[in-house]
Amino acid sequence: VVSLKAFSKFENTAEALEAATKLLESAPSKGLRKFLRAHCDGETLGVADSKLGNAIKEKLKIDCVHNNAVMELLRGVRTQLTELISGLGAQDLAPMSLGLSHSLSRYKLKFSADKVDTMIVQAIGLLDDLDKELNTYAMRVREWYGWHFPELTKIIQDNIMYAKAVKLMGDRANAAKLDFSEVLPEGVETELKEAAVISMGTEISDLDLMNIKDLCDQVLNLSEYRAQLYDYLKSRMNTVAPNLTALVGELVGARLIAHGGSLINLAKQPGSTVQILGAEKALFRALKTKHSTPKYGLIYHASLVGQAAPKHKGKISRSLAAKAALAIRCDALGDDQDNSMGLENRAKLEARLRALEGKELGRSAGSAKGKPKIEVYDKDRKKGAGLITPAKTYNPAADSVLSQITNTAALDEQDTVPKKKKKKVEAELPQIEKAAEVPAIEAKKEKKKKKKKADKEAGLPTNENEPENEEPTEKEKKKHQTEDVENAEVGEKKKK
């Protein structure tokens, strides 16, 4: 399918390394440009890297092709390279490729003083170890000297101050004549001298005191070295990861980098992973037992999460992790070496924290409760101008009549009362209705009396035997209906 047209070999490993590094940056080396000018003038060149093809086209004016067919062809050439080039054996090709790859790896791992995150990983590890050792030694001093002066443990809480006081004092009998002003506050010094007089501790020999003082020296030296190491770590963090330091602080940032392995590895992680770094055990336990997953890991110790109320810690840690992931990428891959992005994001997070703390309940973002309330349109109200007309007043004349009130009240009571009382209410309803009808009947009787009186004065005949009750009986109703029907029929016949 193919045949060898031209071949050029490197003179030494340094030349091969230079060409390989140029190819990684998608740029042709000096030797490659000479070779292409000599053998590819006026022809089309197949390339494996499209960016390299564009660079060759711009500099050498040679047409380049990059597609699937070219990639397949190059794969075949690599496989059959020993067959195409005479005098090159497979046993020689493998050591050469390995040596070049080693040289290339060393070149890529060149030392950079600005991005030394390995030093940060070692420093934070040593700082944590020193804290453990200091705590162990300080507890040992307290227990050892506590046999001689047990009251001192409660008087001085700080471990470093305790070690300084023990070293200065020695035997508790010396406390009365010593000046502790450089070591202890005034109030604590007075309390110490009073307690030394009435202490119930045992006596101690000079040899024991000498050993205790040596241990105090160890504690003080370790604490001094720890302070120096912390200053070194601060300067390293501000150089390597200034934005991350501005967001979460030196110690938390260094622990995140140490947990991730390096700053580059940490930059590859999403915000959700940064949030729970350090809580992997709790995460997998929660996934296994189908419980809720942890809200934070190492990021819990950041000052912003510490300021938040317990109910807001989850939200703030999520927001902080998202911003921290951006800050880590900016530090690892960006060219700027200032912390402006970290300070800006910190200000945003502090504003969000204030908004969460000052927000009313039910106003959470993205929930149905937080949607704007739709108010009923009121024609009497104008935007920002208050009421145009006076407010509506209560109209007592619009109240319902007594019978309606009593009926509705009775029905409401019927709905609200329990089943046992419903029968009583149903029995009382007819009496309530009768009581409501009495005033209406009396009014009708009064009207009828007035009508009779007027008829007598006018000389009209009146029916004395007519009952006072206005409502006719059933027989009278039927009689009146039949008379009306007969009168209607007579009227129709006359018309015809």
XYZ file of C-alpha atoms in Angstrom:
496
model
C 0.000 0.000 0.000
C 2.827 2.419 0.893
C 6.519 2.703 0.091
C 9.317 4.712 1.717
C 10.078 7.988 -0.069
C 12.467 9.679 2.398
C 13.699 9.173 5.948
C 15.797 11.357 8.286
C 17.162 10.243 11.647
C 18.112 12.302 14.711
C 21.770 12.792 15.474
C 21.392 12.364 19.263
C 18.854 12.172 22.101
C 18.909 15.934 22.754
C 17.796 16.652 19.175
C 15.048 14.023 19.415
C 13.897 15.512 22.738
C 13.747 19.018 21.246
C 11.693 17.775 18.274
C 9.319 15.827 20.553
C 8.690 18.825 22.836
C 8.001 21.023 19.807
C 5.508 18.445 18.505
C 3.747 18.416 21.888
C 3.262 22.179 21.484
C 1.967 21.611 17.888
C 4.941 23.405 16.331
C 7.415 22.019 13.716
C 11.079 21.809 14.776
C 13.970 23.174 12.713
C 14.963 19.726 11.388
C 11.351 18.926 10.416
C 11.013 22.185 8.467
C 14.202 21.429 6.476
C 13.025 17.871 5.732
C 9.579 19.024 4.532
C 11.014 21.748 2.289
C 13.315 19.195 0.644
C 10.790 16.384 0.039
C 7.199 17.749 0.168
C 7.289 20.741 -2.178
C 4.017 20.895 -4.169
C 2.537 17.785 -2.508
C -0.218 17.130 0.051
C 0.919 16.096 3.531
C -1.064 13.864 5.885
C -0.713 14.847 9.572
C -1.923 13.289 12.846
C -2.339 16.665 14.598
C -4.596 19.263 12.954
C -2.933 22.152 14.864
C 0.486 21.025 13.613
C -0.942 20.890 10.081
C -2.170 24.487 10.367
C 1.283 25.615 11.586
C 3.023 23.838 8.643
C 0.550 25.354 6.178
C 1.176 28.878 7.527
C 4.998 28.639 7.640
C 5.854 26.344 4.722
C 2.810 26.789 2.404
C 2.288 23.013 2.174
C -1.271 21.671 1.998
C -2.053 19.341 4.938
C -4.818 16.762 5.387
C -6.152 15.396 8.687
C -8.998 12.830 8.599
C -9.839 9.257 9.567
C -8.137 7.794 6.477
C -4.864 9.568 7.325
C -5.027 8.333 10.950
C -5.557 4.757 9.755
C -2.640 5.078 7.357
C -0.320 6.446 10.096
C -1.336 3.620 12.390
C -0.295 1.134 9.709
C 3.031 2.937 9.194
C 3.803 2.742 12.943
C 2.994 -0.968 12.977
C 5.154 -1.750 9.909
C 7.962 0.739 10.676
C 10.669 -1.942 10.963
C 9.639 -3.355 7.537
C 9.671 0.054 5.816
C 13.066 1.182 7.174
C 15.912 -1.171 6.401
C 18.400 -1.809 9.190
C 15.943 -0.968 12.020
C 15.055 -3.977 14.123
C 12.225 -4.327 16.648
C 14.773 -5.057 19.374
C 16.401 -1.644 18.737
C 13.165 0.359 18.451
C 11.829 -0.487 21.922
C 14.896 0.754 23.935
C 15.056 3.935 21.839
C 11.362 4.709 22.446
C 11.735 4.032 26.174
C 14.804 6.266 26.500
C 13.082 9.124 24.647
C 9.935 8.810 26.802
C 12.039 8.991 29.987
C 13.838 12.093 28.730
C 10.511 13.688 27.805
C 9.042 12.925 31.245
C 12.020 14.530 32.967
C 11.649 17.589 30.771
C 7.941 17.933 31.591
C 8.630 17.564 35.325
C 11.085 20.455 35.361
C 11.371 22.359 38.672
C 9.148 25.446 39.107
C 9.621 27.492 42.298
C 6.159 29.075 42.020
C 4.137 25.855 41.848
C 5.774 23.677 44.475
C 2.730 22.094 46.041
C 4.814 19.119 47.276
C 6.347 21.410 49.897
C 2.846 22.368 51.076
C 1.809 18.712 51.382
C 4.898 17.937 53.488
C 4.547 21.080 55.625
C 0.888 20.499 56.547
C 1.638 16.851 57.337
C 4.486 17.878 59.637
C 2.326 20.579 61.232
C -0.364 18.020 62.123
C 2.280 15.650 63.525
C 3.745 18.468 65.621
C 0.315 19.282 67.041
C -0.116 15.656 68.119
C 3.362 15.517 69.676
C 2.881 18.834 71.453
C -0.424 17.672 72.887
C 1.119 14.388 74.079
C 4.132 16.095 75.691
C 2.009 18.798 77.344
C -0.326 16.191 78.865
C 2.724 14.307 80.143
C 4.059 17.489 81.827
C 0.679 18.094 83.494
C 0.457 14.528 84.811
C 4.084 14.451 85.964
C 4.099 17.821 87.730
C 0.496 17.285 88.920
C 1.700 14.954 91.671
C 3.616 17.862 93.189
C 1.177 20.746 92.454
C -2.236 19.360 91.345
C -4.070 22.711 91.689
C -1.980 24.295 88.891
C -3.764 22.212 86.219
C -7.074 24.060 86.781
C -5.463 27.473 87.283
C -3.537 27.500 83.941
C -5.437 26.046 80.979
C -2.954 26.879 78.187
C -0.285 24.189 77.682
C 2.550 26.555 76.678
C 1.899 28.903 79.617
C 1.807 25.870 81.926
C 5.213 24.658 80.687
C 6.739 28.143 81.084
C 5.362 28.478 84.640
C 6.649 25.037 85.661
C 10.115 25.744 84.211
C 10.316 29.074 86.037
C 8.874 27.882 89.350
C 10.366 24.422 89.912
C 9.337 23.580 93.471
C 6.004 25.102 94.480
C 7.652 26.580 97.606
C 9.461 29.065 95.300
C 6.194 30.476 93.936
C 5.761 33.126 96.658
C 9.071 34.872 95.932
C 9.051 34.676 92.119
C 7.711 37.182 89.573
C 5.474 35.579 86.936
C 4.526 38.830 85.172
C 6.348 37.864 81.936
C 4.658 34.457 81.790
C 1.179 34.826 83.309
C -1.542 37.488 83.612
C -1.816 39.295 86.944
C -5.000 37.570 88.161
C -3.679 34.087 87.348
C -0.369 34.873 89.100
C -2.154 35.841 92.338
C -4.292 32.694 92.238
C -1.204 30.532 91.630
C 0.655 31.990 94.658
C -2.367 31.482 96.916
C -2.803 27.883 95.774
C 0.928 27.104 96.212
C 0.696 27.871 99.952
C -2.185 25.469 100.651
C -1.416 22.817 97.979
C -2.058 19.173 98.890
C 0.551 17.750 96.442
C 3.419 15.448 97.421
C 7.036 16.512 97.824
C 9.356 16.112 94.822
C 13.141 15.608 94.525
C 15.554 17.804 92.570
C 16.276 15.026 90.063
C 12.591 14.693 89.238
C 12.276 18.464 88.845
C 15.271 18.476 86.473
C 13.650 15.873 84.230
C 10.327 17.729 84.276
C 12.112 20.962 83.282
C 13.838 19.152 80.385
C 10.418 17.997 79.159
C 9.143 21.593 79.455
C 12.070 22.696 77.265
C 11.033 20.138 74.651
C 7.444 21.464 74.681
C 8.602 25.081 74.318
C 11.059 24.228 71.506
C 8.401 22.299 69.609
C 5.904 25.142 69.944
C 8.487 27.630 68.675
C 9.306 25.402 65.694
C 5.595 24.970 65.006
C 5.151 28.755 64.823
C 8.035 28.992 62.311
C 6.565 26.149 60.239
C 3.156 27.831 60.208
C 4.705 31.076 58.916
C 6.494 29.093 56.181
C 3.226 27.361 55.232
C 1.414 30.719 55.040
C 4.029 32.161 52.675
C 3.962 29.007 50.503
C 0.160 28.983 50.304
C 0.012 32.668 49.395
C 2.511 31.988 46.590
C 1.108 28.728 45.208
C -2.653 29.096 45.820
C -3.493 32.723 46.698
C -7.164 32.550 45.667
C -7.835 29.339 47.599
C -6.096 30.844 50.648
C -8.299 33.961 50.472
C -11.433 31.792 50.437
C -10.787 29.056 53.031
C -7.562 30.036 54.831
C -4.050 28.587 54.815
C -4.621 25.460 56.923
C -7.832 24.277 55.230
C -6.413 25.036 51.777
C -3.206 23.119 52.539
C -5.200 20.131 53.862
C -7.324 20.097 50.690
C -4.181 20.092 48.517
C -2.615 17.330 50.651
C -5.801 15.271 50.467
C -5.991 15.689 46.691
C -2.309 14.791 46.245
C -1.391 17.963 44.354
C -2.891 21.236 43.205
C -3.357 19.924 39.644
C -5.189 16.808 40.876
C -7.411 18.983 43.067
C -8.161 21.289 40.095
C -9.617 18.293 38.231
C -12.251 17.711 40.939
C -15.760 19.248 40.728
C -17.191 21.414 43.501
C -19.300 18.553 44.898
C -16.146 16.483 45.455
C -14.261 19.399 47.032
C -17.197 19.818 49.434
C -16.924 16.306 50.910
C -13.142 15.762 50.677
C -12.138 14.217 53.991
C -15.571 12.663 54.647
C -15.221 9.651 52.314
C -15.829 7.148 55.098
C -19.115 8.823 56.079
C -20.102 9.131 52.392
C -19.683 5.442 51.584
C -21.332 4.416 54.843
C -24.320 6.638 53.967
C -24.517 5.180 50.442
C -24.320 1.647 51.802
C -26.995 2.152 54.463
C -29.135 4.472 52.230
C -28.955 7.373 54.681
C -28.364 11.035 53.923
C -24.873 11.820 52.604
C -22.509 14.186 54.503
C -22.705 17.927 53.774
C -19.043 18.784 54.351
C -15.587 17.323 54.952
C -12.379 19.305 55.474
C -14.159 22.480 54.308
C -16.166 22.475 57.576
C -13.181 24.113 59.335
C -13.225 27.156 57.020
C -14.103 30.426 58.752
C -17.137 31.092 56.509
C -18.775 27.763 57.463
C -17.923 28.381 61.132
C -19.705 31.758 61.066
C -22.950 30.272 59.695
C -25.811 29.077 61.895
C -26.221 25.264 62.104
C -29.204 25.253 59.712
C -27.250 27.265 57.098
C -23.941 25.347 57.267
C -24.934 22.960 54.451
C -25.876 25.755 52.035
C -22.781 27.815 52.790
C -20.455 24.800 52.484
C -21.980 23.965 49.078
C -21.544 27.550 47.839
C -18.031 27.735 49.298
C -17.023 24.446 47.646
C -18.221 25.689 44.245
C -16.242 28.918 44.559
C -13.217 27.042 45.957
C -13.204 24.709 42.930
C -13.025 27.760 40.632
C -10.274 29.325 42.778
C -8.204 26.094 42.680
C -8.417 25.949 38.865
C -7.444 29.596 38.631
C -4.425 28.984 40.907
C -3.327 25.778 39.175
C -3.830 26.760 35.537
C -4.017 30.561 35.497
C -1.197 32.981 34.793
C -2.181 35.682 37.307
C -0.604 35.342 40.738
C -2.887 37.661 42.741
C -5.805 36.799 45.016
C -8.350 39.242 43.539
C -10.698 36.452 42.414
C -10.634 34.786 45.841
C -11.352 38.060 47.669
C -14.212 38.880 45.284
C -15.817 35.453 45.752
C -15.361 35.668 49.526
C -17.249 38.981 49.563
C -20.070 37.338 47.560
C -20.244 34.415 49.986
C -20.336 36.741 52.997
C -23.206 38.660 51.364
C -25.027 35.348 50.756
C -24.524 34.374 54.400
C -25.987 37.691 55.566
C -28.922 37.237 53.187
C -29.588 33.731 54.550
C -29.500 34.896 58.164
C -31.717 37.940 57.549
C -34.190 36.151 55.322
C -37.724 35.347 56.447
C -38.957 31.779 56.687
C -40.489 30.382 53.511
C -38.434 32.597 51.216
C -35.959 29.960 50.098
C -34.733 30.411 46.537
C -36.218 28.096 43.914
C -39.125 26.873 46.064
C -42.817 27.493 45.555
C -42.950 29.445 48.799
C -40.434 31.919 47.480
C -42.498 32.899 44.420
C -43.891 36.462 44.286
C -47.314 36.859 45.839
C -50.087 37.820 43.353
C -52.206 40.544 44.923
C -55.902 41.129 44.098
C -56.491 44.188 41.904
C -58.088 47.054 43.751
C -59.330 49.953 41.573
C -59.311 52.309 44.589
C -55.555 51.803 45.076
C -52.947 53.432 42.895
C -49.269 52.417 42.730
C -47.375 54.188 45.483
C -50.151 56.737 46.024
C -52.331 55.020 48.617
C -56.163 55.091 48.394
C -57.908 57.384 45.884
C -61.296 57.081 47.604
C -61.952 56.653 51.323
C -62.021 53.132 52.645
C -65.308 51.230 52.488
C -67.321 51.317 55.716
C -69.463 48.594 57.202
C -73.157 48.727 56.169
C -75.413 47.268 58.889
C -78.552 47.609 56.668
C -77.212 44.879 54.367
C -77.534 42.248 57.103
C -79.831 39.288 56.392
C -83.211 38.845 58.085
C -83.630 37.057 61.354
C -84.971 33.821 59.841
C -81.962 33.461 57.542
C -79.563 34.198 60.399
C -81.233 31.664 62.647
C -81.351 29.031 59.889
C -77.690 29.463 58.947
C -76.630 29.601 62.589
C -78.536 26.404 63.261
C -76.989 24.701 60.215
C -73.476 25.818 61.246
C -74.069 24.462 64.713
C -75.356 21.252 63.163
C -72.121 20.855 61.169
C -69.858 21.566 64.103
C -71.634 19.673 66.891
C -70.901 15.975 67.367
C -73.309 13.221 66.309
C -74.853 12.817 69.753
C -75.987 16.448 69.867
C -77.339 16.501 66.284
C -80.698 15.011 67.311
C -81.253 17.771 69.903
C -80.511 20.452 67.324
C -82.879 18.863 64.781
C -85.623 18.807 67.428
C -85.096 22.491 68.245
C -85.211 23.656 64.602
C -89.058 23.659 64.181
C -89.418 25.686 67.415
C -86.883 28.235 66.151
C -88.743 28.500 62.829
C -92.080 28.951 64.616
C -90.592 31.655 66.814
C -89.314 33.411 63.710
C -92.753 33.223 61.967
C -94.718 34.732 64.932
C -93.835 38.394 64.247
C -94.749 37.988 60.559
C -98.241 36.555 61.402
C -98.958 39.299 63.924
C -98.099 41.944 61.336
C -100.574 40.367 58.857
C -103.333 40.351 61.504
C -102.835 44.052 62.176
C -103.118 44.795 58.444
C -106.392 42.834 58.195
C -107.933 44.650 61.154
C -107.089 48.017 59.625
C -108.691 46.930 56.295
C -111.934 45.854 58.016
C -112.142 49.150 59.857
C -111.692 51.084 56.622
C -114.411 48.998 54.885
C -116.908 49.666 57.713
C -116.291 53.394 57.520
C -116.828 53.304 53.727
C -120.083 51.291 54.101
C -118.809 48.217 52.255
C -120.137 44.748 53.288
C -117.700 42.713 55.256
C -117.588 39.023 56.059
C -117.734 38.875 59.822
C -117.453 35.115 59.895
C -114.173 35.090 58.005
C -111.529 33.618 60.187
C -108.698 35.793 61.303
C -106.095 33.491 59.902
C -105.276 34.637 56.393
C -104.180 31.315 55.012
C -107.200 29.346 53.433
C -107.743 25.636 54.009
C -107.125 22.933 51.395
C -110.847 22.682 50.466
C -111.118 26.410 49.900
C -108.030 26.361 47.690
C -109.526 23.605 45.480
C -112.891 25.460 45.311
C -111.202 28.670 44.205
C -109.211 26.788 41.545
C -112.385 25.164 40.051
C -114.171 28.549 40.011
C -111.267 30.143 38.201
C -111.289 27.376 35.563
C -115.088 27.746 35.005
C -114.860 31.529 34.681
C -112.059 31.131 32.136
C -114.155 28.692 30.025
C -117.216 31.033 30.099
C -115.019 33.914 28.945
C -113.717 31.925 25.984
C -117.244 30.930 24.873
C -118.410 34.571 24.905
C -115.458 35.571 22.744
C -116.363 32.894 20.191
